[in-house]
Amino acid sequence: MSEISRLRRYVPARQDLRVRWRLSVTEFLFTPLLMVLGSVALAAGAVLLDSSSPDWPGEIRGFFLRVFPHDNLISMLRVIATGLVTVTTLTLSALLVAISHTATTVAPVVFDQFLRRRANQAYFGYVAGCATYTYLVMAVMRPEWTGIAALLALILAAVALVLLVFMGYLMIDQMRPTSVVRSIQDLAFAARLRQLPLLARSHVRSRLDGEATPVTTRATGYVVDISTARLEKLLAPTGDAVEVAFQVRIGDLLAYGDIVARIRGGSEAQRRTVADDVLDCVTIDRIRNADVDPDHAIEQLGNVAWAATSTRQNPDVALASVGALRDLSARCAAAGVPDAAAYGGPLPVVYDDALQRRIVAALVDLVVVSTSSRQHQTCAVALSTLAEILPQLEDRDRDVAIMSLQRALPATLSHVASVEMGRGLAKLRAAFDAIGREDMADQVRDMGPRLVRENGLGDGDLIDHLDDHDITGPRPFRYR
């Protein structure tokens, strides 16, 4: 092997255009393209109807020619075509300005959410379809035709102008931070449902011991999806003798040489056969797929809250994000993971679900970053939310959460000794008592007096007694 051939092994592979096209279509292009194709079909039908108009009864044909002269129709089509292009251009320009302004408040995730809204896709597809229809009709219009196709273009343009009013409001409403948060929350629920087959059919821990064959990747990008159907087909010849233990999760960023999975069990030949084809079950791309990646939505919510907490902005944005994280954690914990039989039975696959850990990490980050902006209310809400989440976590996730909290709690001493901070610490102390972690409860119990002393208020305990009349959950947060 020559030196040049050897070096080519380390050159990144060209991006799979099929994967790129599939993600682009899923994210935005499908609905607009479908509506444009529908407009082309409508134009063809209208032109065929117009081409048959010379054979219509003279009274009907004469009526159309008198009421809608050919020259007027041609002029109208020119105006409509130009107006649609102008309106679309102005709408896009104003929209980009609005999105850029909103992105500074709630982070760039607003771009992703705007693209994925069906109403936005339908509107742009409709306007593009109207323009396409109008140009096609203009190209084939004849003086002897009655102008049915042109009249239909007038109706479509009038509907586009009416839709412009509604879409103007909808787009402005979508720029509200709370609307962005709610959209991300809905996307997370949908992605969690689509991820359930992988979670249900896999195991949390490896069931086989012995030598493992590592599988590394030459690709660079995010793990977009892991196909259970392909895994089932790949592992069918070996049954339960060979196990695929994934070292990555959906949403992880890979670089050249990263270990994707370890193959255990069976003979060396069986492990090598599975190792050679297991990467075909993993889709890697430069953009994460929010349709099957709830962790992506969690990180977006965390980024929104982080951006609002790290600067001097309205804390309602961060509080809304924290409320969405708490709701997502509670729903996923209550729903659990279905039995593997619902999706075709278990597979000898190991996959680690880190959704709850990602939520806890986002909340702990808020506790730390709130010290820079001195947003004590955001820190208090994050502590209260962590107190609500801790009892519903699995043992492994709970241990990670407690370790993270233990290292982040000293950051709370930089805040003011507010009533909100007292309630947050009190709830966290009660949660540690409920799960039997008296050591952490004692640490939180000491935080109150320390926080009071740090603020120069003398001796005293900031933590008030909680009774049955206390309102649960972070407050205030609200959606519009």
mmCIF file of N, CA and C in Angstrom, residues 71-122:
data_model
loop_
_atom_site.group_PDB
_atom_site.id
_atom_site.type_symbol
_atom_site.label_atom_id
_atom_site.label_comp_id
_atom_site.label_asym_id
_atom_site.label_seq_id
_atom_site.Cartn_x
_atom_site.Cartn_y
_atom_site.Cartn_z
ATOM 1 N N ASP A 71 -56.702 40.528 -22.310
ATOM 2 C CA ASP A 71 -55.630 41.451 -21.932
ATOM 3 C C ASP A 71 -55.647 41.737 -20.429
ATOM 4 N N ASN A 72 -56.854 41.870 -19.863
ATOM 5 C CA ASN A 72 -56.952 42.105 -18.426
ATOM 6 C C ASN A 72 -56.422 40.916 -17.624
ATOM 7 N N LEU A 73 -56.722 39.713 -18.090
ATOM 8 C CA LEU A 73 -56.269 38.518 -17.380
ATOM 9 C C LEU A 73 -54.747 38.415 -17.403
ATOM 10 N N ILE A 74 -54.140 38.726 -18.571
ATOM 11 C CA ILE A 74 -52.685 38.663 -18.664
ATOM 12 C C ILE A 74 -52.047 39.687 -17.733
ATOM 13 N N SER A 75 -52.594 40.902 -17.716
ATOM 14 C CA SER A 75 -52.066 41.932 -16.812
ATOM 15 C C SER A 75 -52.227 41.515 -15.364
ATOM 16 N N MET A 76 -53.373 40.907 -15.045
ATOM 17 C CA MET A 76 -53.616 40.466 -13.681
ATOM 18 C C MET A 76 -52.627 39.375 -13.273
ATOM 19 N N LEU A 77 -52.331 38.456 -14.182
ATOM 20 C CA LEU A 77 -51.390 37.389 -13.865
ATOM 21 C C LEU A 77 -49.996 37.956 -13.596
ATOM 22 N N ARG A 78 -49.592 38.967 -14.369
ATOM 23 C CA ARG A 78 -48.289 39.579 -14.136
ATOM 24 C C ARG A 78 -48.230 40.225 -12.750
ATOM 25 N N VAL A 79 -49.300 40.940 -12.411
ATOM 26 C CA VAL A 79 -49.335 41.595 -11.099
ATOM 27 C C VAL A 79 -49.308 40.560 -9.979
ATOM 28 N N ILE A 80 -50.085 39.492 -10.144
ATOM 29 C CA ILE A 80 -50.146 38.461 -9.102
ATOM 30 C C ILE A 80 -48.780 37.801 -8.920
ATOM 31 N N ALA A 81 -48.141 37.436 -10.030
ATOM 32 C CA ALA A 81 -46.847 36.760 -9.938
ATOM 33 C C ALA A 81 -45.814 37.659 -9.262
ATOM 34 N N THR A 82 -45.758 38.923 -9.680
ATOM 35 C CA THR A 82 -44.805 39.847 -9.072
ATOM 36 C C THR A 82 -45.128 40.091 -7.600
ATOM 37 N N GLY A 83 -46.419 40.249 -7.292
ATOM 38 C CA GLY A 83 -46.819 40.499 -5.907
ATOM 39 C C GLY A 83 -46.501 39.344 -4.985
ATOM 40 N N LEU A 84 -46.705 38.105 -5.459
ATOM 41 C CA LEU A 84 -46.408 36.951 -4.621
ATOM 42 C C LEU A 84 -44.925 36.867 -4.305
ATOM 43 N N VAL A 85 -44.092 37.127 -5.297
ATOM 44 C CA VAL A 85 -42.647 37.094 -5.065
ATOM 45 C C VAL A 85 -42.240 38.194 -4.095
ATOM 46 N N THR A 86 -42.812 39.387 -4.275
ATOM 47 C CA THR A 86 -42.477 40.507 -3.390
ATOM 48 C C THR A 86 -42.907 40.233 -1.958
ATOM 49 N N VAL A 87 -44.145 39.758 -1.780
ATOM 50 C CA VAL A 87 -44.648 39.469 -0.437
ATOM 51 C C VAL A 87 -43.807 38.392 0.233
ATOM 52 N N THR A 88 -43.441 37.367 -0.524
ATOM 53 C CA THR A 88 -42.623 36.296 0.045
ATOM 54 C C THR A 88 -41.258 36.817 0.475
ATOM 55 N N THR A 89 -40.657 37.666 -0.360
ATOM 56 C CA THR A 89 -39.344 38.215 -0.032
ATOM 57 C C THR A 89 -39.401 39.081 1.225
ATOM 58 N N LEU A 90 -40.400 39.967 1.300
ATOM 59 C CA LEU A 90 -40.530 40.823 2.470
ATOM 60 C C LEU A 90 -40.827 40.015 3.729
ATOM 61 N N THR A 91 -41.683 38.996 3.584
ATOM 62 C CA THR A 91 -42.011 38.156 4.738
ATOM 63 C C THR A 91 -40.778 37.434 5.263
ATOM 64 N N LEU A 92 -39.971 36.886 4.346
ATOM 65 C CA LEU A 92 -38.768 36.177 4.764
ATOM 66 C C LEU A 92 -37.778 37.131 5.430
ATOM 67 N N SER A 93 -37.634 38.347 4.877
ATOM 68 C CA SER A 93 -36.699 39.305 5.461
ATOM 69 C C SER A 93 -37.121 39.696 6.875
ATOM 70 N N ALA A 94 -38.410 40.028 7.035
ATOM 71 C CA ALA A 94 -38.894 40.390 8.366
ATOM 72 C C ALA A 94 -38.797 39.217 9.325
ATOM 73 N N LEU A 95 -39.042 38.023 8.796
ATOM 74 C CA LEU A 95 -38.995 36.838 9.640
ATOM 75 C C LEU A 95 -37.585 36.568 10.135
ATOM 76 N N LEU A 96 -36.598 36.718 9.265
ATOM 77 C CA LEU A 96 -35.219 36.483 9.672
ATOM 78 C C LEU A 96 -34.785 37.472 10.745
ATOM 79 N N VAL A 97 -35.239 38.721 10.622
ATOM 80 C CA VAL A 97 -34.915 39.714 11.645
ATOM 81 C C VAL A 97 -35.539 39.322 12.980
ATOM 82 N N ALA A 98 -36.816 38.911 12.934
ATOM 83 C CA ALA A 98 -37.509 38.522 14.170
ATOM 84 C C ALA A 98 -36.870 37.299 14.810
ATOM 85 N N ILE A 99 -36.510 36.315 13.982
ATOM 86 C CA ILE A 99 -35.895 35.099 14.516
ATOM 87 C C ILE A 99 -34.528 35.415 15.119
ATOM 88 N N SER A 100 -33.754 36.263 14.438
ATOM 89 C CA SER A 100 -32.436 36.619 14.965
ATOM 90 C C SER A 100 -32.562 37.332 16.306
ATOM 91 N N HIS A 101 -33.557 38.220 16.429
ATOM 92 C CA HIS A 101 -33.751 38.917 17.698
ATOM 93 C C HIS A 101 -34.165 37.949 18.797
ATOM 94 N N THR A 102 -35.072 37.027 18.461
ATOM 95 C CA THR A 102 -35.523 36.057 19.466
ATOM 96 C C THR A 102 -34.411 35.100 19.841
ATOM 97 N N ALA A 103 -33.564 34.767 18.868
ATOM 98 C CA ALA A 103 -32.486 33.817 19.143
ATOM 99 C C ALA A 103 -31.515 34.340 20.186
ATOM 100 N N THR A 104 -31.372 35.661 20.285
ATOM 101 C CA THR A 104 -30.493 36.214 21.317
ATOM 102 C C THR A 104 -31.072 36.025 22.710
ATOM 103 N N THR A 105 -32.381 35.797 22.790
ATOM 104 C CA THR A 105 -33.038 35.626 24.086
ATOM 105 C C THR A 105 -33.154 34.162 24.479
ATOM 106 N N VAL A 106 -33.546 33.319 23.551
ATOM 107 C CA VAL A 106 -33.813 31.914 23.877
ATOM 108 C C VAL A 106 -32.849 30.972 23.176
ATOM 109 N N ALA A 107 -31.732 31.496 22.696
ATOM 110 C CA ALA A 107 -30.699 30.687 22.054
ATOM 111 C C ALA A 107 -31.144 30.277 20.654
ATOM 112 N N PRO A 108 -30.217 29.790 19.814
ATOM 113 C CA PRO A 108 -30.541 29.498 18.416
ATOM 114 C C PRO A 108 -31.536 28.374 18.201
ATOM 115 N N VAL A 109 -32.029 27.724 19.245
ATOM 116 C CA VAL A 109 -32.979 26.631 19.056
ATOM 117 C C VAL A 109 -34.260 27.099 18.383
ATOM 118 N N VAL A 110 -34.524 28.418 18.392
ATOM 119 C CA VAL A 110 -35.740 28.918 17.763
ATOM 120 C C VAL A 110 -35.732 28.631 16.272
ATOM 121 N N PHE A 111 -34.560 28.569 15.650
ATOM 122 C CA PHE A 111 -34.491 28.247 14.231
ATOM 123 C C PHE A 111 -35.035 26.846 13.980
ATOM 124 N N ASP A 112 -34.593 25.881 14.777
ATOM 125 C CA ASP A 112 -35.063 24.509 14.605
ATOM 126 C C ASP A 112 -36.565 24.415 14.786
ATOM 127 N N GLN A 113 -37.089 25.087 15.804
ATOM 128 C CA GLN A 113 -38.512 25.001 16.078
ATOM 129 C C GLN A 113 -39.328 25.650 14.972
ATOM 130 N N PHE A 114 -38.844 26.746 14.409
ATOM 131 C CA PHE A 114 -39.587 27.393 13.337
ATOM 132 C C PHE A 114 -39.674 26.487 12.111
ATOM 133 N N LEU A 115 -38.575 25.829 11.792
ATOM 134 C CA LEU A 115 -38.571 24.975 10.610
ATOM 135 C C LEU A 115 -39.513 23.793 10.760
ATOM 136 N N ARG A 116 -39.693 23.294 11.956
ATOM 137 C CA ARG A 116 -40.456 22.065 12.151
ATOM 138 C C ARG A 116 -41.957 22.289 12.329
ATOM 139 N N ARG A 117 -42.405 23.512 12.389
ATOM 140 C CA ARG A 117 -43.835 23.761 12.555
ATOM 141 C C ARG A 117 -44.552 23.545 11.231
ATOM 142 N N ARG A 118 -45.585 22.703 11.249
ATOM 143 C CA ARG A 118 -46.316 22.371 10.024
ATOM 144 C C ARG A 118 -46.994 23.588 9.424
ATOM 145 N N ALA A 119 -47.489 24.484 10.250
ATOM 146 C CA ALA A 119 -48.169 25.669 9.731
ATOM 147 C C ALA A 119 -47.212 26.524 8.909
ATOM 148 N N ASN A 120 -45.982 26.679 9.370
ATOM 149 C CA ASN A 120 -44.996 27.447 8.613
ATOM 150 C C ASN A 120 -44.661 26.767 7.295
ATOM 151 N N GLN A 121 -44.474 25.468 7.340
ATOM 152 C CA GLN A 121 -44.174 24.726 6.126
ATOM 153 C C GLN A 121 -45.319 24.844 5.113
ATOM 154 N N ALA A 122 -46.556 24.723 5.615
ATOM 155 C CA ALA A 122 -47.706 24.803 4.716
ATOM 156 C C ALA A 122 -47.837 26.191 4.095
#
